[in-house]
PDB file of C-alpha atoms in Angstrom:
ATOM      1  CA  MET C 259      42.877 191.734  40.938  1.00  0.00           C
ATOM      2  CA  GLY C 260      43.258 188.335  39.245  1.00  0.00           C
ATOM      3  CA  PHE C 261      46.327 186.152  39.217  1.00  0.00           C
ATOM      4  CA  MET C 262      47.328 187.178  35.682  1.00  0.00           C
ATOM      5  CA  ASP C 263      47.363 190.798  36.814  1.00  0.00           C
ATOM      6  CA  ASN C 264      49.432 189.782  39.839  1.00  0.00           C
ATOM      7  CA  LEU C 265      51.751 187.778  37.606  1.00  0.00           C
ATOM      8  CA  ARG C 266      52.317 190.694  35.258  1.00  0.00           C
ATOM      9  CA  ARG C 267      52.842 193.016  38.194  1.00  0.00           C
ATOM     10  CA  GLY C 268      55.176 190.561  39.905  1.00  0.00           C
ATOM     11  CA  LEU C 269      57.303 190.051  36.793  1.00  0.00           C
ATOM     12  CA  GLU C 270      57.448 193.752  35.970  1.00  0.00           C
ATOM     13  CA  ARG C 271      61.163 194.096  36.750  1.00  0.00           C
ATOM     14  CA  SER C 272      62.017 191.009  34.708  1.00  0.00           C
ATOM     15  CA  ARG C 273      59.806 192.146  31.832  1.00  0.00           C
ATOM     16  CA  GLU C 274      61.561 195.510  31.670  1.00  0.00           C
ATOM     17  CA  THR C 275      64.827 193.681  31.072  1.00  0.00           C
ATOM     18  CA  ILE C 276      63.546 191.325  28.388  1.00  0.00           C
ATOM     19  CA  SER C 277      60.948 193.342  26.481  1.00  0.00           C
ATOM     20  CA  GLU C 278      63.001 196.495  25.940  1.00  0.00           C
ATOM     21  CA  ILE C 279      64.257 195.342  22.542  1.00  0.00           C
ATOM     22  CA  PHE C 280      60.662 195.114  21.240  1.00  0.00           C
ATOM     23  CA  TYR C 281      59.488 198.576  22.252  1.00  0.00           C
ATOM     24  CA  MET C 282      60.792 200.493  19.247  1.00  0.00           C
ATOM     25  CA  GLY C 283      59.518 198.024  16.644  1.00  0.00           C
ATOM     26  CA  GLY C 284      62.596 198.585  14.527  1.00  0.00           C
ATOM     27  CA  GLU C 285      64.012 196.571  11.697  1.00  0.00           C
ATOM     28  CA  VAL C 286      65.409 193.140  12.498  1.00  0.00           C
ATOM     29  CA  THR C 287      69.131 193.495  11.889  1.00  0.00           C
ATOM     30  CA  GLU C 288      72.130 191.445  12.961  1.00  0.00           C
ATOM     31  CA  ASP C 289      72.388 193.741  15.981  1.00  0.00           C
ATOM     32  CA  PHE C 290      68.841 192.766  16.980  1.00  0.00           C
ATOM     33  CA  TRP C 291      69.790 189.077  17.211  1.00  0.00           C
ATOM     34  CA  ASP C 292      72.892 189.887  19.244  1.00  0.00           C
ATOM     35  CA  ASP C 293      70.812 192.068  21.562  1.00  0.00           C
ATOM     36  CA  LEU C 294      68.141 189.381  21.944  1.00  0.00           C
ATOM     37  CA  GLU C 295      70.663 186.708  22.898  1.00  0.00           C
ATOM     38  CA  ASP C 296      72.410 189.047  25.346  1.00  0.00           C
ATOM     39  CA  THR C 297      69.063 190.071  26.850  1.00  0.00           C
ATOM     40  CA  LEU C 298      68.006 186.472  27.464  1.00  0.00           C
ATOM     41  CA  VAL C 299      71.352 185.733  29.091  1.00  0.00           C
ATOM     42  CA  MET C 300      71.057 188.831  31.296  1.00  0.00           C
ATOM     43  CA  GLY C 301      67.578 187.638  32.266  1.00  0.00           C
ATOM     44  CA  ASP C 302      69.288 184.575  33.779  1.00  0.00           C
ATOM     45  CA  MET C 303      67.874 182.075  31.287  1.00  0.00           C
ATOM     46  CA  GLY C 304      71.305 180.622  30.650  1.00  0.00           C
ATOM     47  CA  ALA C 305      73.584 180.768  27.623  1.00  0.00           C
ATOM     48  CA  GLU C 306      72.409 177.488  26.082  1.00  0.00           C
ATOM     49  CA  VAL C 307      68.735 178.419  26.174  1.00  0.00           C
ATOM     50  CA  ALA C 308      69.509 181.928  24.911  1.00  0.00           C
ATOM     51  CA  MET C 309      71.498 180.631  21.932  1.00  0.00           C
ATOM     52  CA  ARG C 310      68.969 177.920  21.065  1.00  0.00           C
ATOM     53  CA  VAL C 311      65.958 180.254  21.239  1.00  0.00           C
ATOM     54  CA  THR C 312      67.694 183.027  19.299  1.00  0.00           C
ATOM     55  CA  ASP C 313      68.850 180.678  16.525  1.00  0.00           C
ATOM     56  CA  ASP C 314      65.365 179.194  16.168  1.00  0.00           C
ATOM     57  CA  LEU C 315      63.732 182.629  15.996  1.00  0.00           C
ATOM     58  CA  ARG C 316      66.281 183.781  13.426  1.00  0.00           C
ATOM     59  CA  GLU C 317      65.329 180.820  11.208  1.00  0.00           C
ATOM     60  CA  ARG C 318      61.611 181.486  11.693  1.00  0.00           C
ATOM     61  CA  ALA C 319      62.026 185.171  10.857  1.00  0.00           C
ATOM     62  CA  ALA C 320      63.747 184.274   7.584  1.00  0.00           C
ATOM     63  CA  ARG C 321      61.165 181.607   6.768  1.00  0.00           C
ATOM     64  CA  GLU C 322      58.120 183.798   7.486  1.00  0.00           C
ATOM     65  CA  ASN C 323      59.658 187.099   6.344  1.00  0.00           C
ATOM     66  CA  LEU C 324      59.344 188.724   9.778  1.00  0.00           C
ATOM     67  CA  THR C 325      61.304 191.927   9.350  1.00  0.00           C
ATOM     68  CA  ARG C 326      60.306 194.020  12.387  1.00  0.00           C
ATOM     69  CA  SER C 327      61.154 193.291  15.987  1.00  0.00           C
ATOM     70  CA  ASP C 328      57.583 193.723  17.231  1.00  0.00           C
ATOM     71  CA  GLN C 329      56.489 190.896  14.899  1.00  0.00           C
ATOM     72  CA  LEU C 330      58.713 188.521  16.866  1.00  0.00           C
ATOM     73  CA  ARG C 331      57.191 189.119  20.301  1.00  0.00           C
ATOM     74  CA  ARG C 332      54.597 186.350  20.025  1.00  0.00           C
ATOM     75  CA  ALA C 333      57.144 184.041  18.413  1.00  0.00           C
ATOM     76  CA  LEU C 334      59.441 184.566  21.401  1.00  0.00           C
ATOM     77  CA  VAL C 335      56.611 183.749  23.816  1.00  0.00           C
ATOM     78  CA  GLU C 336      55.860 180.520  21.945  1.00  0.00           C
ATOM     79  CA  ARG C 337      59.524 179.544  21.760  1.00  0.00           C
ATOM     80  CA  LEU C 338      60.222 180.170  25.450  1.00  0.00           C
ATOM     81  CA  THR C 339      57.061 178.289  26.413  1.00  0.00           C
ATOM     82  CA  ALA C 340      58.346 175.226  24.567  1.00  0.00           C
ATOM     83  CA  GLU C 341      61.506 175.205  26.706  1.00  0.00           C
ATOM     84  CA  PHE C 342      59.594 174.336  29.897  1.00  0.00           C
ATOM     85  CA  PRO C 343      59.176 170.610  30.734  1.00  0.00           C
ATOM     86  CA  VAL C 344      55.545 169.569  31.139  1.00  0.00           C
ATOM     87  CA  ALA C 345      54.492 167.960  34.430  1.00  0.00           C
ATOM     88  CA  LYS C 346      53.216 164.384  34.116  1.00  0.00           C
ATOM     89  CA  ARG C 347      51.045 164.861  37.195  1.00  0.00           C
ATOM     90  CA  ASP C 348      50.238 167.548  39.729  1.00  0.00           C
ATOM     91  CA  PRO C 349      51.120 166.109  43.154  1.00  0.00           C
ATOM     92  CA  PHE C 350      48.852 168.649  44.847  1.00  0.00           C
ATOM     93  CA  THR C 351      45.674 167.721  42.995  1.00  0.00           C
ATOM     94  CA  ASP C 352      46.300 164.131  41.879  1.00  0.00           C
ATOM     95  CA  THR C 353      45.578 162.386  45.170  1.00  0.00           C
ATOM     96  CA  PRO C 354      46.334 160.399  47.233  1.00  0.00           C
ATOM     97  CA  SER C 355      49.687 162.100  47.358  1.00  0.00           C
ATOM     98  CA  ILE C 356      52.560 162.801  49.745  1.00  0.00           C
ATOM     99  CA  VAL C 357      54.813 165.792  49.091  1.00  0.00           C
ATOM    100  CA  LEU C 358      58.131 166.497  50.795  1.00  0.00           C
ATOM    101  CA  PHE C 359      59.227 170.127  50.583  1.00  0.00           C
ATOM    102  CA  VAL C 360      62.997 170.684  50.512  1.00  0.00           C
ATOM    103  CA  GLY C 361      65.266 173.689  50.070  1.00  0.00           C
ATOM    104  CA  ILE C 362      67.552 176.065  51.912  1.00  0.00           C
ATOM    105  CA  ASN C 363      66.427 178.270  54.776  1.00  0.00           C
ATOM    106  CA  GLY C 364      64.629 181.391  53.637  1.00  0.00           C
ATOM    107  CA  ALA C 365      63.300 179.998  50.359  1.00  0.00           C
ATOM    108  CA  GLY C 366      59.735 180.018  51.677  1.00  0.00           C
ATOM    109  CA  LYS C 367      59.106 176.300  52.304  1.00  0.00           C
ATOM    110  CA  THR C 368      57.025 176.633  55.452  1.00  0.00           C
ATOM    111  CA  THR C 369      54.872 179.441  54.108  1.00  0.00           C
ATOM    112  CA  THR C 370      54.373 177.527  50.859  1.00  0.00           C
ATOM    113  CA  VAL C 371      53.260 174.417  52.766  1.00  0.00           C
ATOM    114  CA  GLY C 372      50.730 176.487  54.688  1.00  0.00           C
ATOM    115  CA  LYS C 373      49.334 178.189  51.583  1.00  0.00           C
ATOM    116  CA  ILE C 374      48.936 174.955  49.616  1.00  0.00           C
ATOM    117  CA  ALA C 375      47.421 173.151  52.604  1.00  0.00           C
ATOM    118  CA  GLY C 376      44.925 175.929  53.210  1.00  0.00           C
ATOM    119  CA  ARG C 377      43.783 175.984  49.603  1.00  0.00           C
ATOM    120  CA  ALA C 378      43.510 172.180  49.387  1.00  0.00           C
ATOM    121  CA  HIS C 379      41.490 171.981  52.592  1.00  0.00           C
ATOM    122  CA  ALA C 380      39.182 174.781  51.436  1.00  0.00           C
ATOM    123  CA  SER C 381      38.474 172.836  48.237  1.00  0.00           C
ATOM    124  CA  GLY C 382      37.420 169.759  50.230  1.00  0.00           C
ATOM    125  CA  VAL C 383      40.634 167.726  50.093  1.00  0.00           C
ATOM    126  CA  LYS C 384      41.404 165.909  53.346  1.00  0.00           C
ATOM    127  CA  THR C 385      44.822 167.335  54.163  1.00  0.00           C
ATOM    128  CA  LEU C 386      47.504 166.692  56.775  1.00  0.00           C
ATOM    129  CA  ILE C 387      50.596 168.786  57.508  1.00  0.00           C
ATOM    130  CA  GLY C 388      53.829 167.234  58.743  1.00  0.00           C
ATOM    131  CA  GLY C 389      56.412 169.330  60.567  1.00  0.00           C
ATOM    132  CA  ALA C 390      59.743 167.554  60.054  1.00  0.00           C
ATOM    133  CA  ASP C 391      61.788 170.712  60.549  1.00  0.00           C
ATOM    134  CA  THR C 392      62.564 169.890  64.169  1.00  0.00           C
ATOM    135  CA  PHE C 393      65.673 172.073  64.291  1.00  0.00           C
ATOM    136  CA  ARG C 394      63.851 175.385  63.990  1.00  0.00           C
ATOM    137  CA  ALA C 395      61.174 175.929  66.613  1.00  0.00           C
ATOM    138  CA  ALA C 396      59.743 178.830  64.633  1.00  0.00           C
ATOM    139  CA  ALA C 397      58.980 176.512  61.716  1.00  0.00           C
ATOM    140  CA  ILE C 398      56.814 174.254  63.883  1.00  0.00           C
ATOM    141  CA  GLU C 399      55.026 177.249  65.393  1.00  0.00           C
ATOM    142  CA  GLN C 400      54.461 178.719  61.940  1.00  0.00           C
ATOM    143  CA  LEU C 401      52.926 175.470  60.673  1.00  0.00           C
ATOM    144  CA  GLN C 402      50.694 175.242  63.727  1.00  0.00           C
ATOM    145  CA  VAL C 403      49.401 178.745  63.018  1.00  0.00           C
ATOM    146  CA  TRP C 404      48.596 177.740  59.433  1.00  0.00           C
ATOM    147  CA  GLY C 405      46.957 174.555  60.720  1.00  0.00           C
ATOM    148  CA  GLU C 406      44.789 176.392  63.246  1.00  0.00           C
ATOM    149  CA  ARG C 407      43.834 178.995  60.668  1.00  0.00           C
ATOM    150  CA  SER C 408      42.732 176.349  58.154  1.00  0.00           C
ATOM    151  CA  GLY C 409      41.454 173.670  60.525  1.00  0.00           C
ATOM    152  CA  ILE C 410      44.173 171.186  59.491  1.00  0.00           C
ATOM    153  CA  GLU C 411      45.972 168.819  61.833  1.00  0.00           C
ATOM    154  CA  VAL C 412      49.737 169.311  62.134  1.00  0.00           C
ATOM    155  CA  VAL C 413      51.801 166.268  63.122  1.00  0.00           C
ATOM    156  CA  THR C 414      55.190 167.077  64.598  1.00  0.00           C
ATOM    157  CA  ARG C 415      57.439 166.363  67.565  1.00  0.00           C
ATOM    158  CA  GLU C 416      59.566 168.236  70.030  1.00  0.00           C
ATOM    159  CA  ARG C 417      62.536 170.270  68.872  1.00  0.00           C
ATOM    160  CA  GLY C 418      65.549 168.088  68.059  1.00  0.00           C
ATOM    161  CA  ALA C 419      63.553 164.927  67.277  1.00  0.00           C
ATOM    162  CA  ASP C 420      64.714 162.728  64.403  1.00  0.00           C
ATOM    163  CA  PRO C 421      63.139 164.127  61.185  1.00  0.00           C
ATOM    164  CA  ALA C 422      62.863 160.682  59.562  1.00  0.00           C
ATOM    165  CA  SER C 423      60.870 159.330  62.513  1.00  0.00           C
ATOM    166  CA  VAL C 424      58.590 162.347  62.310  1.00  0.00           C
ATOM    167  CA  CYS C 425      57.908 161.591  58.639  1.00  0.00           C
ATOM    168  CA  PHE C 426      57.171 157.964  59.489  1.00  0.00           C
ATOM    169  CA  GLU C 427      54.640 159.086  62.095  1.00  0.00           C
ATOM    170  CA  VAL C 428      53.064 161.566  59.683  1.00  0.00           C
ATOM    171  CA  VAL C 429      52.501 158.883  57.051  1.00  0.00           C
ATOM    172  CA  GLU C 430      51.183 156.472  59.710  1.00  0.00           C
ATOM    173  CA  THR C 431      48.665 159.063  60.854  1.00  0.00           C
ATOM    174  CA  ALA C 432      47.619 159.786  57.287  1.00  0.00           C
ATOM    175  CA  ALA C 433      47.044 156.087  56.599  1.00  0.00           C
ATOM    176  CA  LYS C 434      44.845 155.710  59.688  1.00  0.00           C
ATOM    177  CA  GLN C 435      42.779 158.798  58.875  1.00  0.00           C
ATOM    178  CA  GLY C 436      42.405 158.216  55.144  1.00  0.00           C
ATOM    179  CA  THR C 437      44.144 161.475  54.332  1.00  0.00           C
ATOM    180  CA  GLU C 438      44.239 162.437  50.655  1.00  0.00           C
ATOM    181  CA  LEU C 439      47.076 164.982  50.651  1.00  0.00           C
ATOM    182  CA  VAL C 440      50.080 164.961  52.990  1.00  0.00           C
ATOM    183  CA  LEU C 441      52.422 167.959  52.969  1.00  0.00           C
ATOM    184  CA  ILE C 442      55.699 167.621  54.889  1.00  0.00           C
ATOM    185  CA  ASP C 443      57.952 170.554  55.680  1.00  0.00           C
ATOM    186  CA  THR C 444      61.639 169.632  56.108  1.00  0.00           C
ATOM    187  CA  ALA C 445      64.471 171.590  57.682  1.00  0.00           C
ATOM    188  CA  GLY C 446      66.408 174.019  55.518  1.00  0.00           C
ATOM    189  CA  ARG C 447      69.543 172.399  54.166  1.00  0.00           C
ATOM    190  CA  LEU C 448      72.686 174.012  52.869  1.00  0.00           C
ATOM    191  CA  HIS C 449      73.219 172.395  49.486  1.00  0.00           C
ATOM    192  CA  THR C 450      76.970 172.473  50.145  1.00  0.00           C
ATOM    193  CA  SER C 451      76.757 170.242  53.247  1.00  0.00           C
ATOM    194  CA  SER C 452      77.034 166.568  52.309  1.00  0.00           C
ATOM    195  CA  ASP C 453      76.127 165.403  55.832  1.00  0.00           C
ATOM    196  CA  LEU C 454      72.892 167.378  55.890  1.00  0.00           C
ATOM    197  CA  MET C 455      71.986 166.211  52.400  1.00  0.00           C
ATOM    198  CA  ARG C 456      72.539 162.576  53.407  1.00  0.00           C
ATOM    199  CA  GLU C 457      70.222 163.097  56.361  1.00  0.00           C
ATOM    200  CA  LEU C 458      67.601 164.527  54.046  1.00  0.00           C
ATOM    201  CA  ALA C 459      68.028 161.566  51.689  1.00  0.00           C
ATOM    202  CA  LYS C 460      67.236 159.335  54.692  1.00  0.00           C
ATOM    203  CA  VAL C 461      64.057 161.319  55.321  1.00  0.00           C
ATOM    204  CA  VAL C 462      62.980 160.772  51.717  1.00  0.00           C
ATOM    205  CA  SER C 463      63.814 157.051  51.857  1.00  0.00           C
ATOM    206  CA  VAL C 464      61.899 156.435  55.086  1.00  0.00           C
ATOM    207  CA  THR C 465      58.870 158.338  53.806  1.00  0.00           C
ATOM    208  CA  ARG C 466      58.785 156.390  50.545  1.00  0.00           C
ATOM    209  CA  LYS C 467      59.111 153.018  52.281  1.00  0.00           C
ATOM    210  CA  ARG C 468      56.250 153.748  54.670  1.00  0.00           C
ATOM    211  CA  ALA C 469      54.082 155.278  51.937  1.00  0.00           C
ATOM    212  CA  GLY C 470      53.893 152.037  49.996  1.00  0.00           C
ATOM    213  CA  ASP C 471      51.935 152.542  46.791  1.00  0.00           C
ATOM    214  CA  ILE C 472      51.089 156.177  47.500  1.00  0.00           C
ATOM    215  CA  PRO C 473      53.192 158.487  45.304  1.00  0.00           C
ATOM    216  CA  VAL C 474      55.799 160.533  47.173  1.00  0.00           C
ATOM    217  CA  SER C 475      57.034 163.670  45.415  1.00  0.00           C
ATOM    218  CA  VAL C 476      60.142 165.582  46.440  1.00  0.00           C
ATOM    219  CA  VAL C 477      59.653 169.244  45.561  1.00  0.00           C
ATOM    220  CA  LEU C 478      62.357 171.896  45.784  1.00  0.00           C
ATOM    221  CA  VAL C 479      61.229 175.345  46.875  1.00  0.00           C
ATOM    222  CA  ILE C 480      63.605 177.825  45.272  1.00  0.00           C
ATOM    223  CA  ASP C 481      63.904 181.572  45.839  1.00  0.00           C
ATOM    224  CA  ALA C 482      64.058 183.311  42.445  1.00  0.00           C
ATOM    225  CA  THR C 483      66.015 186.231  43.877  1.00  0.00           C
ATOM    226  CA  THR C 484      69.052 183.965  44.370  1.00  0.00           C
ATOM    227  CA  GLY C 485      69.578 183.901  40.595  1.00  0.00           C
ATOM    228  CA  GLN C 486      72.372 181.667  39.347  1.00  0.00           C
ATOM    229  CA  ASN C 487      73.111 180.512  42.891  1.00  0.00           C
ATOM    230  CA  GLY C 488      69.601 179.081  42.875  1.00  0.00           C
ATOM    231  CA  LEU C 489      70.559 176.969  39.869  1.00  0.00           C
ATOM    232  CA  ASN C 490      73.567 175.627  41.755  1.00  0.00           C
ATOM    233  CA  GLN C 491      71.337 174.821  44.729  1.00  0.00           C
ATOM    234  CA  ALA C 492      68.877 172.995  42.512  1.00  0.00           C
ATOM    235  CA  LYS C 493      71.624 170.905  40.910  1.00  0.00           C
ATOM    236  CA  GLU C 494      72.935 169.771  44.313  1.00  0.00           C
ATOM    237  CA  PHE C 495      69.480 168.920  45.632  1.00  0.00           C
ATOM    238  CA  ASN C 496      68.616 167.075  42.440  1.00  0.00           C
ATOM    239  CA  ASP C 497      71.843 165.048  42.517  1.00  0.00           C
ATOM    240  CA  ALA C 498      71.193 164.035  46.119  1.00  0.00           C
ATOM    241  CA  LEU C 499      67.442 163.474  46.073  1.00  0.00           C
ATOM    242  CA  SER C 500      66.271 162.992  42.457  1.00  0.00           C
ATOM    243  CA  LEU C 501      63.745 165.820  42.607  1.00  0.00           C
ATOM    244  CA  ASP C 502      60.292 165.518  41.063  1.00  0.00           C
ATOM    245  CA  GLY C 503      59.606 169.195  40.514  1.00  0.00           C
ATOM    246  CA  LEU C 504      59.944 172.798  41.605  1.00  0.00           C
ATOM    247  CA  ILE C 505      58.116 175.637  43.286  1.00  0.00           C
ATOM    248  CA  VAL C 506      59.633 179.030  42.483  1.00  0.00           C
ATOM    249  CA  THR C 507      58.941 181.795  45.000  1.00  0.00           C
ATOM    250  CA  LYS C 508      59.634 185.557  45.200  1.00  0.00           C
ATOM    251  CA  LEU C 509      59.500 186.123  41.453  1.00  0.00           C
ATOM    252  CA  ASP C 510      58.215 189.606  42.245  1.00  0.00           C
ATOM    253  CA  GLY C 511      61.510 190.455  43.913  1.00  0.00           C
ATOM    254  CA  THR C 512      63.892 189.960  41.001  1.00  0.00           C
ATOM    255  CA  ALA C 513      64.668 191.433  37.594  1.00  0.00           C
ATOM    256  CA  LYS C 514      65.878 188.016  36.462  1.00  0.00           C
ATOM    257  CA  GLY C 515      62.723 185.906  36.424  1.00  0.00           C
ATOM    258  CA  GLY C 516      64.262 183.875  33.629  1.00  0.00           C
ATOM    259  CA  ILE C 517      66.052 181.834  36.297  1.00  0.00           C
ATOM    260  CA  ALA C 518      62.828 179.829  36.600  1.00  0.00           C
ATOM    261  CA  LEU C 519      63.283 178.725  32.995  1.00  0.00           C
ATOM    262  CA  ALA C 520      66.997 178.053  33.427  1.00  0.00           C
ATOM    263  CA  ILE C 521      66.495 175.728  36.405  1.00  0.00           C
ATOM    264  CA  SER C 522      63.467 173.935  34.980  1.00  0.00           C
ATOM    265  CA  ASN C 523      65.068 173.459  31.567  1.00  0.00           C
ATOM    266  CA  GLN C 524      68.571 172.452  32.626  1.00  0.00           C
ATOM    267  CA  LEU C 525      67.359 169.908  35.181  1.00  0.00           C
ATOM    268  CA  ASN C 526      64.300 168.820  33.151  1.00  0.00           C
ATOM    269  CA  LEU C 527      62.045 169.456  36.138  1.00  0.00           C
ATOM    270  CA  PRO C 528      58.479 170.778  35.896  1.00  0.00           C
ATOM    271  CA  ILE C 529      57.419 173.823  37.873  1.00  0.00           C
ATOM    272  CA  TYR C 530      54.292 173.036  39.893  1.00  0.00           C
ATOM    273  CA  ARG C 531      53.639 176.429  41.488  1.00  0.00           C
ATOM    274  CA  ILE C 532      55.026 179.955  41.374  1.00  0.00           C
ATOM    275  CA  GLY C 533      54.819 182.764  43.901  1.00  0.00           C
ATOM    276  CA  VAL C 534      54.635 186.424  42.899  1.00  0.00           C
ATOM    277  CA  GLY C 535      53.680 188.009  46.221  1.00  0.00           C
ATOM    278  CA  GLU C 536      52.894 187.517  49.887  1.00  0.00           C
ATOM    279  CA  SER C 537      49.197 186.654  49.848  1.00  0.00           C
ATOM    280  CA  ILE C 538      47.798 183.138  49.513  1.00  0.00           C
ATOM    281  CA  ASP C 539      46.386 184.063  46.088  1.00  0.00           C
ATOM    282  CA  ASP C 540      49.872 184.970  44.851  1.00  0.00           C
ATOM    283  CA  LEU C 541      50.922 181.305  44.881  1.00  0.00           C
ATOM    284  CA  GLN C 542      49.353 179.653  41.865  1.00  0.00           C
ATOM    285  CA  THR C 543      49.589 176.700  39.506  1.00  0.00           C
ATOM    286  CA  PHE C 544      52.338 177.299  36.962  1.00  0.00           C
ATOM    287  CA  ASP C 545      51.276 177.807  33.364  1.00  0.00           C
ATOM    288  CA  ALA C 546      54.239 178.164  31.001  1.00  0.00           C
ATOM    289  CA  ARG C 547      52.379 180.192  28.366  1.00  0.00           C
ATOM    290  CA  SER C 548      50.988 182.711  30.854  1.00  0.00           C
ATOM    291  CA  PHE C 549      54.378 183.020  32.518  1.00  0.00           C
ATOM    292  CA  CYS C 550      56.157 183.708  29.226  1.00  0.00           C
ATOM    293  CA  GLU C 551      53.524 186.239  28.148  1.00  0.00           C
ATOM    294  CA  ALA C 552      54.013 188.123  31.409  1.00  0.00           C
ATOM    295  CA  LEU C 553      57.783 187.858  31.061  1.00  0.00           C
ATOM    296  CA  VAL C 554      58.048 189.104  27.473  1.00  0.00           C
ATOM    297  CA  GLY C 555      55.342 191.764  27.635  1.00  0.00           C
ATOM    298  CA  GLU C 556      51.685 192.340  28.326  1.00  0.00           C
ATOM    299  CA  GLY C 557      50.796 193.519  24.851  1.00  0.00           C
ATOM    300  CA  VAL C 558      51.597 190.336  22.931  1.00  0.00           C
ATOM    301  CA  GLN C 559      49.968 190.635  19.529  1.00  0.00           C
TER     302      GLN C 559
END
């Protein structure tokens, strides 16, 4: 089964919420526009996006004489696609590159690091994993398992070591070995704790200073099932760290996959990868058009 099949399967619950208004193919009435706006809001896309998209589609329907709801399915896909910011570069393929993964506990940071590292290494990219989550012993052990499985070195220290010093050592090692891609897992941070966020800001600062001219990207791993709370998390992390982009995980576990659009759009942050399942193949490069097609409905005409 290919990724598009997995994507459609993973977004099935979200698609049921959003595509229902197109199933009957009825006449486009005032009630249809109210239902569309409400549906987009219920899909967690946010009120501003819902109003903007609905108003634009209403104008297009009048301009092109689109009188049936099923005629607007493709137009909705195109309009939602346009709401996603476009990434200027992919930090996982445009090397040399250093990526710091941030987010709260349980979002899937460590697993995501392992999956991306394994795929990069398999494609011939010289990769190094950094374990800067020194507060959770299980995180280090998990990274070491991924490293052993993929044949990738994992640089870390004992539990309780200073995360910033670990990052410094990781970048030092990468420089000596001529590493192309460095992936650093950081400890889960509660976005409501200013002290923990300041510590994470120090980690980012130290990494960037040691990296020199090598680009350092700060990527937030966000759990789609957290819905609007995920948006609040993203805002706090972005305010503290000036994020470069997002990875959205667990889209297969929510009926409100539109939260990916809400976070990306409101914070003007590109989505680099999305996860729609547990296997390594279920974490893939984000493509806005494919995502929106899977979200609105498989049978886009």
